[in-house]
Short mmCIF file of C-alpha atoms in Angstrom, two decimals:
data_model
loop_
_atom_site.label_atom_id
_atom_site.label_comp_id
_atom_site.label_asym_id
_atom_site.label_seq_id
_atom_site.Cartn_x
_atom_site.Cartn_y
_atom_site.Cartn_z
CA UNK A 206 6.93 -21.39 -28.27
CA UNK A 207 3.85 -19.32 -28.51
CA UNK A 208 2.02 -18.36 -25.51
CA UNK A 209 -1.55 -18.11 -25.34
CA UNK A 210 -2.57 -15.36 -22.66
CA UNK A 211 -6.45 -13.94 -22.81
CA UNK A 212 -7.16 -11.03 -21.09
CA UNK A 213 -10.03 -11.06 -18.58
CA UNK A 214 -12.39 -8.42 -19.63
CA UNK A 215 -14.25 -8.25 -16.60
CA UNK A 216 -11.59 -6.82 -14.45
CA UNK A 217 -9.54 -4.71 -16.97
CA UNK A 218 -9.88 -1.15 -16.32
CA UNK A 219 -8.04 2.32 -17.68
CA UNK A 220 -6.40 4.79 -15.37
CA UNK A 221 -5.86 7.84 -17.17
CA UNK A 222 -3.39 10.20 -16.23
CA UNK A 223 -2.94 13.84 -15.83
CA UNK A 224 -1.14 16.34 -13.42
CA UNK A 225 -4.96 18.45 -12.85
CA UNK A 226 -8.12 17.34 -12.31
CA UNK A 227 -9.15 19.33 -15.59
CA UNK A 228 -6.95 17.37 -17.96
CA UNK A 229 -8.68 14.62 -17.04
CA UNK A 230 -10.11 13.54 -20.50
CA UNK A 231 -13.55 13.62 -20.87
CA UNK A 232 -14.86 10.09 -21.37
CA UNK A 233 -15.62 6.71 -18.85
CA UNK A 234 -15.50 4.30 -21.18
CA UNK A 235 -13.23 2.71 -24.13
CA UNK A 236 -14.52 0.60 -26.29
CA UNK A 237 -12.37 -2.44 -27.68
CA UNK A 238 -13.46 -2.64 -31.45
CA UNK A 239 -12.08 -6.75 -32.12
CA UNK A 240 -13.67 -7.83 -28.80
CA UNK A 241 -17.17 -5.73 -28.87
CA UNK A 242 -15.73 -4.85 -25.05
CA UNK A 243 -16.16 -1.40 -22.82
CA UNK A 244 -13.22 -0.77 -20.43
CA UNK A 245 -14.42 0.99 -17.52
CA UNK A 246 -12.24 4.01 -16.25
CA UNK A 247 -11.18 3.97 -12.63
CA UNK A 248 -9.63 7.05 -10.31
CA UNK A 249 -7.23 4.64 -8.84
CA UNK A 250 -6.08 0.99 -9.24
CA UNK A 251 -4.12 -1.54 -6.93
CA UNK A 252 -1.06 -2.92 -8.76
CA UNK A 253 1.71 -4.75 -7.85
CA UNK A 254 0.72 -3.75 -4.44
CA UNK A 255 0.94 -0.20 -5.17
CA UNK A 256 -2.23 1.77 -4.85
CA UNK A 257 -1.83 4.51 -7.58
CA UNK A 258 -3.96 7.20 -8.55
CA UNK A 259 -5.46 9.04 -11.62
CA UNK A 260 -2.81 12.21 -10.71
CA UNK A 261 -0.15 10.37 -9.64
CA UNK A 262 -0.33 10.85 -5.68
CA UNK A 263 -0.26 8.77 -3.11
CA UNK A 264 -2.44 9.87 -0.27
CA UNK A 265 -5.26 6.63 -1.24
CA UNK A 266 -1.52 4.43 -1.17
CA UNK A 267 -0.16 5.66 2.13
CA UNK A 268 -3.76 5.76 3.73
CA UNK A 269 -3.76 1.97 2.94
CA UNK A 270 -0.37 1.52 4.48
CA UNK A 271 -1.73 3.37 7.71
CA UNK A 272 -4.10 0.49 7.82
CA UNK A 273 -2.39 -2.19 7.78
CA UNK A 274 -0.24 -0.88 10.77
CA UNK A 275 -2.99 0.81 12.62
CA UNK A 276 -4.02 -2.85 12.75
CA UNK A 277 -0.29 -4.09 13.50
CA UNK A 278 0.01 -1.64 16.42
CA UNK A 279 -2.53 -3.46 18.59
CA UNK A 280 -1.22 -7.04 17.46
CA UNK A 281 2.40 -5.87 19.01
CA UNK A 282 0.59 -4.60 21.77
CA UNK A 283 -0.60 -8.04 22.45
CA UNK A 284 2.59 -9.51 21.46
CA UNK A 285 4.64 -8.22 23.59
CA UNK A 286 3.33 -9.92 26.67
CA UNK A 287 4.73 -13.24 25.45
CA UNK A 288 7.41 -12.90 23.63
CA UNK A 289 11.36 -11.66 23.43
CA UNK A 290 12.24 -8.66 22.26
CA UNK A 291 14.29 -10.39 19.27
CA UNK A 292 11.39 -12.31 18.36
CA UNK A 293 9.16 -8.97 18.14
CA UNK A 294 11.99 -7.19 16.15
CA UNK A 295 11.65 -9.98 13.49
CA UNK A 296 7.89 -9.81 13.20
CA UNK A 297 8.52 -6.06 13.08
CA UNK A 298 10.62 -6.42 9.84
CA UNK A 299 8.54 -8.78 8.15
CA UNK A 300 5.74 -7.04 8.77
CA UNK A 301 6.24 -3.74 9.03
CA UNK A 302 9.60 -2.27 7.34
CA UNK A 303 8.64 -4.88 4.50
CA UNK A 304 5.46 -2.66 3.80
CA UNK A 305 7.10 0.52 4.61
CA UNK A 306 10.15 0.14 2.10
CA UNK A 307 7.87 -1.25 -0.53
CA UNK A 308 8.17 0.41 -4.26
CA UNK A 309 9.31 3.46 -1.83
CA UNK A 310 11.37 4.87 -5.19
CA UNK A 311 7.63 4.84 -6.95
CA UNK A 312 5.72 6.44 -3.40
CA UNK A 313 9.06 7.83 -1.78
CA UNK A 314 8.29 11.31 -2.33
CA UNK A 315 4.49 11.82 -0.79
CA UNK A 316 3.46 14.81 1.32
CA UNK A 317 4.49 15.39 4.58
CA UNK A 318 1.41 15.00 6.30
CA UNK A 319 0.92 11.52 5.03
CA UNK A 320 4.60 10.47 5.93
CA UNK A 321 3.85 12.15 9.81
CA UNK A 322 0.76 9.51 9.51
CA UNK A 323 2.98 6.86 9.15
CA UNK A 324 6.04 7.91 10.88
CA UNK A 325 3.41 8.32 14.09
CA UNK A 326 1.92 4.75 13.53
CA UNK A 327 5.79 3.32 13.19
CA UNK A 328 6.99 4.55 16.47
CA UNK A 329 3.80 3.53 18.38
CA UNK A 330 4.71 0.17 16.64
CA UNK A 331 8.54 1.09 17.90
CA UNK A 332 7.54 1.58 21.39
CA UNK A 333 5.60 -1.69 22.09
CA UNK A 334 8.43 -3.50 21.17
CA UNK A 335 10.15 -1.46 23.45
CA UNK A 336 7.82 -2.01 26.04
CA UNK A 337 8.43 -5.91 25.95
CA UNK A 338 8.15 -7.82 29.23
CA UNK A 339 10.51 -10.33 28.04
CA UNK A 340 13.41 -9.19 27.53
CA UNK A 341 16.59 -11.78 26.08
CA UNK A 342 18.35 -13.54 29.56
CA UNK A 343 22.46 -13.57 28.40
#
């Protein structure tokens, strides 16, 4: 069985890689000779999910993350007024945790000053679940 996959020139870019800014190499553009095409180069690119960078850290990834759950803290906050605490610890895995243990082997090991970012945004998270007005009747 032969597959036939074409590759959308439009939004294929390169990501080069290098541990310095000055190993970088020196040129924006590749040129695909069968196609006539120019691949742009990019600094970062989202895959999978996964925001990764031309040097291989994540602070563009993990200010992403903070995002999403600076966003997330105020939707608990409203949450909480209406429903149980079980209820908000679901929504709290499948929205939170889910995005926090993402590709963590690839991300895992980012600076301390972007985990503190996200470590602060998870408890405020933490403590309006806490803060729940319903709480389960045994």
């Amino acid at each position: 069985m032969l597959l036939k996959l074409t590759i959308n020139y439009e939004k294929t870019k390169f990501l080069p890689f290098a541990c310095y800014k000055n190993n970088l190499p020196k040129y924006d553009t590749l040129t695909l000779v069968s196609q006539n095409t120019i691949l742009r180069s990019v600094s970062n690119i989202k895959y999978l999910g996964v925001t990764i960078d031309s040097h291989l850290r994540w602070d563009i990834h993990s200010n992403n993350i903070a995002g999403t759950l600076r966003c997330l803290v105020y939707k608990f906050k409203y949450l909480r007024n209406f429903l149980l605490i079980n209820q908000l610890k679901t929504i709290y895995y499948a929205l939170v945790e889910s995005r926090l243990q993402y590709a963590i082997l690839s991300w895992g090991g980012i600076a301390n000053t972007h985990l503190k970012k996200l470590e602060i945004l998870q408890k405020r998270i933490k403590n309006n679940i806490q803060q729940s007005k319903y709480l389960p009747v045994r």
